[in-house]
Coordinates of C-alpha atoms and ligand atoms in Angstrom, one line a residue:
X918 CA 237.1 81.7 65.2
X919 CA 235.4 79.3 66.9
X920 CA 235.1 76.1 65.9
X921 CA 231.4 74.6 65.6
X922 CA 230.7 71.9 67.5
X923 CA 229.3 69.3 64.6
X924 CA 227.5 65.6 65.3
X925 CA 226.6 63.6 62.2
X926 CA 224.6 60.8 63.0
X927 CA 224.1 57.8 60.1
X928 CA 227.7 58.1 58.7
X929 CA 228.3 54.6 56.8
X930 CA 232.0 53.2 58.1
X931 CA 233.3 53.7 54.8
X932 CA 232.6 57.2 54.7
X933 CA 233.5 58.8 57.9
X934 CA 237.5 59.4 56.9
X935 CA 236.0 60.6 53.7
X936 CA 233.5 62.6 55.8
X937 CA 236.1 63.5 58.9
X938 CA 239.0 65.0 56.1
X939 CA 236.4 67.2 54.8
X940 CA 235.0 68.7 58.0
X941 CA 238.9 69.4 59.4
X942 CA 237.8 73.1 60.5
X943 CA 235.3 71.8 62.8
X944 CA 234.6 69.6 65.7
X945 CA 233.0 66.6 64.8
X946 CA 231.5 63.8 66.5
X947 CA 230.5 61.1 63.5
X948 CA 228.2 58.1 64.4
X949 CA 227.1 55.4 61.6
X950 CA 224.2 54.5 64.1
X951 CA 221.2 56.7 64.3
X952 CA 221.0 59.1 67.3
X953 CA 219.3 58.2 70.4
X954 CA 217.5 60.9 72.2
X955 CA 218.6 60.7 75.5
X956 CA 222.5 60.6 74.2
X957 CA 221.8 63.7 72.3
X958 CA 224.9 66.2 73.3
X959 CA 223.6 69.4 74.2
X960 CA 226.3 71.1 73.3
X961 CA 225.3 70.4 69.3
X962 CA 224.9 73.2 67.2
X963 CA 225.2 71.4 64.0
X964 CA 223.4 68.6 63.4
X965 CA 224.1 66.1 60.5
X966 CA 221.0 63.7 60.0
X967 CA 219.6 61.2 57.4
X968 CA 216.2 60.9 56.4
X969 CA 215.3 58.2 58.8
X970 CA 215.8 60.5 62.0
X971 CA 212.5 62.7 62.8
X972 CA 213.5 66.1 64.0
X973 CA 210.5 66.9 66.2
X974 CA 209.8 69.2 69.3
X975 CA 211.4 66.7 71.4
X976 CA 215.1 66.8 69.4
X977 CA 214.8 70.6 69.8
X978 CA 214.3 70.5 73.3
X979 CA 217.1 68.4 73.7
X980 CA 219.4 70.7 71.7
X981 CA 219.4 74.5 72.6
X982 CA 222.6 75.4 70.9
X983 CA 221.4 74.0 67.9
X984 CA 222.1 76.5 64.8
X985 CA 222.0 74.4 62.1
X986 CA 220.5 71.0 60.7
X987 CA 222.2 69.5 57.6
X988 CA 219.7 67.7 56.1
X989 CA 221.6 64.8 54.1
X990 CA 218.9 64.6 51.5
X991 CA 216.7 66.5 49.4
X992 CA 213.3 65.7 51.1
X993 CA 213.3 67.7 54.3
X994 CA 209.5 66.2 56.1
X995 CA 211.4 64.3 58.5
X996 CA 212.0 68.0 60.3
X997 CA 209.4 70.0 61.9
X998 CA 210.2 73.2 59.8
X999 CA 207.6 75.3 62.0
X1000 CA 210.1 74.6 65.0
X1001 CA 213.4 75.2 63.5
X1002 CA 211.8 78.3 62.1
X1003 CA 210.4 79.1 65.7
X1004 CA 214.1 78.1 67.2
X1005 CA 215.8 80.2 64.3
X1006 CA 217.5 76.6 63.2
X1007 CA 218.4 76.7 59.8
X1008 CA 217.9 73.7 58.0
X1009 CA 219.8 73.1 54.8
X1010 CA 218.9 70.5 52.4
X1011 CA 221.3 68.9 49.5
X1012 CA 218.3 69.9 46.7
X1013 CA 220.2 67.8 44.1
X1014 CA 222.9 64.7 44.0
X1015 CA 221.0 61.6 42.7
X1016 CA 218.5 62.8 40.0
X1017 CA 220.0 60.0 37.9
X1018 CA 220.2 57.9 40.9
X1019 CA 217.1 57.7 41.8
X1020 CA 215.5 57.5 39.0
X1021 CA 217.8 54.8 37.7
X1022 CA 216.5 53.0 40.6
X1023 CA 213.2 53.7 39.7
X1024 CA 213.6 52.4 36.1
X1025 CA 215.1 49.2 37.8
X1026 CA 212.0 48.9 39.6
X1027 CA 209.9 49.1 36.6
X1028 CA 212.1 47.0 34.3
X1029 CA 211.8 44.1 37.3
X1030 CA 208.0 44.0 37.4
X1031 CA 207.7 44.4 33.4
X1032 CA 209.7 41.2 33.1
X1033 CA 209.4 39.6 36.5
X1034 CA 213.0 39.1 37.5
X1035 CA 212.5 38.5 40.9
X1036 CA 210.5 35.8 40.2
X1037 CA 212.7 34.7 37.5
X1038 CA 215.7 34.4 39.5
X1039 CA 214.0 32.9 42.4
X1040 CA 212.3 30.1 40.2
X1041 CA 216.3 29.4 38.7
X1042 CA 218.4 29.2 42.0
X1043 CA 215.3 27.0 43.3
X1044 CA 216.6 24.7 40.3
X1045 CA 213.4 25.2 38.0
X1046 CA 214.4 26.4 34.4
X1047 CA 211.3 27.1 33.4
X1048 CA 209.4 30.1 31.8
X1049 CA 205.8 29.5 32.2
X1050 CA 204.2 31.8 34.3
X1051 CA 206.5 34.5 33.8
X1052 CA 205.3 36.0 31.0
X1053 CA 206.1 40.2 31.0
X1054 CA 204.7 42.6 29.3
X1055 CA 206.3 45.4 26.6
X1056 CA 207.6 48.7 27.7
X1057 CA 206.8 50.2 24.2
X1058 CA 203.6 51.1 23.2
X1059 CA 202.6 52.2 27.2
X1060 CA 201.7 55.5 28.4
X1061 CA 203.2 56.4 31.6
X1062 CA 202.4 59.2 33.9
X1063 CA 205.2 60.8 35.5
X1064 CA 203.9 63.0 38.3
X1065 CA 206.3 65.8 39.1
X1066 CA 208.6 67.2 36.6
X1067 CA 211.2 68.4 39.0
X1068 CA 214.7 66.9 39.1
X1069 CA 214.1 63.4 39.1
X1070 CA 210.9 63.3 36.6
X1071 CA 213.1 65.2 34.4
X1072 CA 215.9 62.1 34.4
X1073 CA 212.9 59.5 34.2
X1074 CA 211.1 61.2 31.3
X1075 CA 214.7 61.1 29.5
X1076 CA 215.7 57.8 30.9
X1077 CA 211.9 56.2 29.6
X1078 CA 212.5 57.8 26.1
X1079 CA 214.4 55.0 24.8
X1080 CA 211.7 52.7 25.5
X1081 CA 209.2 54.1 22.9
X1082 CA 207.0 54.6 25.4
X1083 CA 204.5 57.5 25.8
X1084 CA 205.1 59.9 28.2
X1085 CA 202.2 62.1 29.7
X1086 CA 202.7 64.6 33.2
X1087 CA 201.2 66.6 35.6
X1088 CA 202.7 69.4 37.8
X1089 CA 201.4 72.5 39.1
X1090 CA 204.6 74.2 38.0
X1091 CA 204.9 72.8 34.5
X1092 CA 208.1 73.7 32.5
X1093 CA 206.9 73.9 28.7
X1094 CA 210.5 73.6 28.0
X1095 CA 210.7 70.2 28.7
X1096 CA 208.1 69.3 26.9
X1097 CA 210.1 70.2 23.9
X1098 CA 213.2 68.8 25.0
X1099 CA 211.7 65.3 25.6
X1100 CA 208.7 65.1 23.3
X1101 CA 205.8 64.7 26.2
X1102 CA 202.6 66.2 27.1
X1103 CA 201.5 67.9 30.3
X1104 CA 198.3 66.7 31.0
X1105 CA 195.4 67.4 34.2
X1106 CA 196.2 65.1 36.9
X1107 CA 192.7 63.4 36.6
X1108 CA 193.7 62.6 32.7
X1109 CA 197.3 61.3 33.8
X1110 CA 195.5 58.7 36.3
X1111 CA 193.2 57.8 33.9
X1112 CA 195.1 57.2 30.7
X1113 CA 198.3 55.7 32.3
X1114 CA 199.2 52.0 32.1
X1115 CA 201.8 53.0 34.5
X1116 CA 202.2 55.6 37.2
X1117 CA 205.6 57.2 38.3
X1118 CA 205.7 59.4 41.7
X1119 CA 208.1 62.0 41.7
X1120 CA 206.9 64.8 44.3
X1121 CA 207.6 66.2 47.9
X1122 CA 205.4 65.0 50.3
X1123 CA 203.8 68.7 51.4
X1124 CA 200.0 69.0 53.0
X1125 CA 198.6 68.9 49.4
X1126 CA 200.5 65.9 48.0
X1127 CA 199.8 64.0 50.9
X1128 CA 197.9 60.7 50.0
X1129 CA 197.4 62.1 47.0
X1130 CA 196.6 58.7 45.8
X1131 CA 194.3 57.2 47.7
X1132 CA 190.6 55.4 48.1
X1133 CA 188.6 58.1 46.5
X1134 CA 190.7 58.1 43.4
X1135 CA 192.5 54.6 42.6
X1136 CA 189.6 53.6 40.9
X1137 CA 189.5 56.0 38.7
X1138 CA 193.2 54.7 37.2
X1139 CA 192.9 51.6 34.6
X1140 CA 192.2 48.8 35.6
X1141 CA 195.5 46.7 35.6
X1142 CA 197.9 50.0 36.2
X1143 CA 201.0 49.9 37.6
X1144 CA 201.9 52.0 40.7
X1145 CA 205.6 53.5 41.4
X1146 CA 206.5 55.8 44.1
X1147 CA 210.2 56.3 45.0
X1148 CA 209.7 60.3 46.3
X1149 CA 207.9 59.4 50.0
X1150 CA 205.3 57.0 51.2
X1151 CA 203.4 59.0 52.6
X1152 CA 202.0 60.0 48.7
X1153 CA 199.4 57.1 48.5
X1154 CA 197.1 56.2 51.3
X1155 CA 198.5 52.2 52.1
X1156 CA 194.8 50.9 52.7
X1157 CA 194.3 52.2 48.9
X1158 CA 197.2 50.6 47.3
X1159 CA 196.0 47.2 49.3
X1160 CA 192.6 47.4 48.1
X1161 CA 194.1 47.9 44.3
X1162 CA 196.8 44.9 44.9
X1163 CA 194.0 42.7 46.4
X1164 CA 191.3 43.4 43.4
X1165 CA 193.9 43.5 40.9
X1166 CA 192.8 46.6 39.7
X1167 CA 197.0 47.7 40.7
X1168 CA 198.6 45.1 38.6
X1169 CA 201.8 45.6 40.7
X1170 CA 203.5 47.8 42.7
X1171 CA 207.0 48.6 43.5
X1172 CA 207.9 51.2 46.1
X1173 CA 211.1 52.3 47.6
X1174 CA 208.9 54.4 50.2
X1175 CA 206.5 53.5 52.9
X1176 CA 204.2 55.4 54.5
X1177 CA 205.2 54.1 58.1
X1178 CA 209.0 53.1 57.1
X1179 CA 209.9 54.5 59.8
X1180 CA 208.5 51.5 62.3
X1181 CA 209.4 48.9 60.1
X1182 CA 213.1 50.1 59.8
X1183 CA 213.6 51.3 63.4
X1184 CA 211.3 48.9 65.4
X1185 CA 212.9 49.4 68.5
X1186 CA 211.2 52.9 68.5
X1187 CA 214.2 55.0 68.8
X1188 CA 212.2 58.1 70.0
X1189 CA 208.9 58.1 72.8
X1190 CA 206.3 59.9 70.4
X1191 CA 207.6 57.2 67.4
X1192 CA 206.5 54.4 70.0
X1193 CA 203.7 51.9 68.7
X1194 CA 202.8 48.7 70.4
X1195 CA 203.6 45.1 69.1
X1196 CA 200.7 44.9 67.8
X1197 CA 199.7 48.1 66.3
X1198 CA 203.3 47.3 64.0
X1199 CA 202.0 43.5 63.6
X1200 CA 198.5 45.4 61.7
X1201 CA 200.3 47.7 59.4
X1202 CA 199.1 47.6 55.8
X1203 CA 203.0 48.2 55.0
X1204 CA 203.1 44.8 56.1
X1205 CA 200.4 43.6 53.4
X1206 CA 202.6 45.8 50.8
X1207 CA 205.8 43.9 51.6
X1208 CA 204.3 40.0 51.5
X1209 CA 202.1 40.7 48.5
X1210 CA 203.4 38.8 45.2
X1211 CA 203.0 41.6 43.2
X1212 CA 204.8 44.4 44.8
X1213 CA 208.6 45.4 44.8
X1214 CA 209.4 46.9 47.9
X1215 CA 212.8 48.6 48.7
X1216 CA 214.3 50.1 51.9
X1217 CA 214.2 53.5 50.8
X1218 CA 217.7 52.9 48.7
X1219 CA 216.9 54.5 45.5
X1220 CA 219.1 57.6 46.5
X1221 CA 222.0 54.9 47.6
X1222 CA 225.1 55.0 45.4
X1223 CA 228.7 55.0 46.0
X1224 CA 228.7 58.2 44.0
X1225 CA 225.4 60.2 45.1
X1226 CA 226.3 59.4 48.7
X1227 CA 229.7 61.1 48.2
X1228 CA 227.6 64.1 46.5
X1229 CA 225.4 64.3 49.3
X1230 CA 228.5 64.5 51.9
X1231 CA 230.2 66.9 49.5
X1232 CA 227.2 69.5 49.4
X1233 CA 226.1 68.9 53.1
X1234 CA 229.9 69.7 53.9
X1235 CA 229.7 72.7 51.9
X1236 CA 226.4 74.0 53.5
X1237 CA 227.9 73.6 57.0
X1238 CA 230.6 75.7 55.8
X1239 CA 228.3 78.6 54.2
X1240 CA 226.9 78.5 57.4
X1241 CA 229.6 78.8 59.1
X1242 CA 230.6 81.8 57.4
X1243 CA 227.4 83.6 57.8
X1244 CA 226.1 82.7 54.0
X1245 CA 223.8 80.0 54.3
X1246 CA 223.2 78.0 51.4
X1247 CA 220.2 75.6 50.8
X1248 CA 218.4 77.3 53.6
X1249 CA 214.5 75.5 53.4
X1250 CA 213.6 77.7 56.5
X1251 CA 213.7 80.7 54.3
X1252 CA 211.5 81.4 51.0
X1253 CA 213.0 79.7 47.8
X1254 CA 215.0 82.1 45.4
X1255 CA 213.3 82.0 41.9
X1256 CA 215.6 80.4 39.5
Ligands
NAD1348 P1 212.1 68.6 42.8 O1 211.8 69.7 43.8 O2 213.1 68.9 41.8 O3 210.8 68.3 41.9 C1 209.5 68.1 42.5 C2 208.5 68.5 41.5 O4 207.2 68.2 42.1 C3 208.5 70.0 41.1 O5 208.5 70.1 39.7 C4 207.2 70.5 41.7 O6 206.6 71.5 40.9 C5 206.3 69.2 41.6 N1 205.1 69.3 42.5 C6 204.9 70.0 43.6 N2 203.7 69.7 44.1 C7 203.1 68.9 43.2 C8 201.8 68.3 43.1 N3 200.9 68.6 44.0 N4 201.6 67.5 42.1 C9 202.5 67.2 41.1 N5 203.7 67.8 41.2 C10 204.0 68.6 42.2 O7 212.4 67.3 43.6 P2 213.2 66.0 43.0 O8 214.6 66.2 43.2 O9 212.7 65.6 41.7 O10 212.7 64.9 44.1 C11 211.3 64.6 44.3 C12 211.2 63.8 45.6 O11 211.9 62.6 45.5 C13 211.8 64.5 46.8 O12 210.9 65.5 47.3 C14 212.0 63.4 47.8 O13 210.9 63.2 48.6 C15 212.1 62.2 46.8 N6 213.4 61.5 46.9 C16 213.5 60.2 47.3 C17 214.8 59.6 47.3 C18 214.9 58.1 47.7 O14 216.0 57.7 48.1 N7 213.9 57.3 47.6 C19 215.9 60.3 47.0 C20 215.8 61.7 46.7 C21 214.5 62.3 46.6

């Protein structure tokens, strides 16, 4: 049979023997640097990517063997799905590794603002030992919104329960189930952003989720609310999260996802269409995010453990394989199977 030709792009030095023993059967070419455009093979017909690369017209154009994109993560927006479907690409997500991961990470993010570690630790290797200003506030006692009961809501709502906080949710889908399991309530989404001291994102970014927080809205959440988002940036509208940091009515903010990440992590504009001038990067209200006193901002890392990145090789391995044999798996071209 043969072999497929396979180029993974983002591959971490540590993991590419871990990554290369795996894929024996096929012939891989394994980067740890993102792709460049005009160094695309066209000879690919598997392509291995990270969410950082953007799949768009252009990539396809490039490729015309392409057969098959293995999505290393469970968001797949960074791929223009109408074009793969229109090329007959699939495209094959890992749909779960890091449940716990991610939101352990997002508990990190809330435990730092409730206490102010950051600040903490700065004020202490600065050589000031002392606590004024740094006063936190209680966990218990707080009602937080959890928006998306999927797989990682699920893990924060069970991860939060030891806090003796309570937990309200919204999702179109809700699983009355769960509500059992880990004593909350599903509320409207209107109710969960008002009655929240604290608001925890856990959706795909899709048409209708897009900016789903934004100008029109924010001020309808309490004053003093905490905003969390480690699902995609692209969920609150930046120039609305500014305005709440700036008026205080968002107490703090800690995100793991920017709308724009992808100019602030890749500034050297790895693809034409992603190309924005000096200038346009300098005005970004991600920018205002990042310097404000009260945010947390992370480089989209909440998924980024030594374990969950071996999961994701694992089941992106094992979807190339599928594929291989003519049984895709995780297949986010095609219509979900119901569960
Ligand atoms: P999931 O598919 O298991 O759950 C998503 C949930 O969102 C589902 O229950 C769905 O019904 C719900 N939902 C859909 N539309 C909604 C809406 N309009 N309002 C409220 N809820 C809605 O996904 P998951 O594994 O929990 O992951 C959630 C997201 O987290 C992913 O889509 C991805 O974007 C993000 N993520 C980020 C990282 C990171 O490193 N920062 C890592 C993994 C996943």
């Amino acid at each position: 049979m043969k072999k497929l030709n396979c180029a993974f792009y983002n591959i971490l030095p540590d993991l590419k023997t871990y990554t290369r023993n795996k894929m024996s059967g096929f012939n891989l070419s394994i980067s740890d640097k993102p792709f460049e455009i005009d160094k695309l093979d066209p000879k690919t017909e598997v392509l291995g990517i990270f969410v950082e690369s953007k799949i768009d017209k252009k990539v396809f154009a490039k490729l015309p063997n392409l057969k098959m994109i293995a999505a290393f993560s469970t968001g797949f927006d960074h791929v223009d799905l109408k074009e793969a479907k229109k090329k007959k690409v699939a495209v094959c997500n890992v749909p779960t590794y890091g449940e716990n991961t991610v939101a352990q990470h997002t508990m990190a993010i809330l435990l730092a603002i409730s206490k102010k570690i950051f600040q903490s630790t700065k004020r202490v290797k600065e050589g000031n030992y002392d606590y004024h200003g740094l006063r936190g506030f209680d966990l218990r006692g707080k009602t937080v919104g959890i928006i998306g009961t999927g797989h990682i809501g699920y893990y924060m709502i069970k991860m939060l329960s030891g806090f003796e906080v309570n937990v309200i949710a919204y999702d179109p889908f809700p699983n009355e189930k769960l509500t059992k399991e880990l004593n909350f309530k599903y509320v409207t989404f209107n109710k969960l952003m008002a009655q929240s001291d604290i608001v925890s994102l856990h959706v795909p970014l899709l048409p209708e989720t897009t900016r789903m927080i934004n100008k029109r809205n924010i001020k309808k959440m309490k004053p003093g609310v905490i905003i969390i988002n480690t699902s995609r940036g692209g969920l609150i509208e930046p120039e609305a999260l500014v305005w709440g940091l700036e008026t205080g009515h968002v107490a703090a903010a800690g995100v793991d996802v920017l709308e724009e990440e992808r100019y602030i992590s890749h500034p050297e504009c790895l693809l034409e269409s992603d190309c924005k001038s000096e200038d346009v990067k300098d005005s970004l209200m991600e920018n205002i995010i990042i310097d404000h006193p009260n945010t947390i901002v992370t480089p989209h890392n909440a998924f980024n453990t030594t374990e969950a990145i071996k999961r994701i090789i694992d089941t992106s391995v094992e979807n190339v394989k599928a594929f291989a044999k003519g049984e895709p798996q995780n297949d986010v071209t095609k219509p979900r199977k119901k569960k």
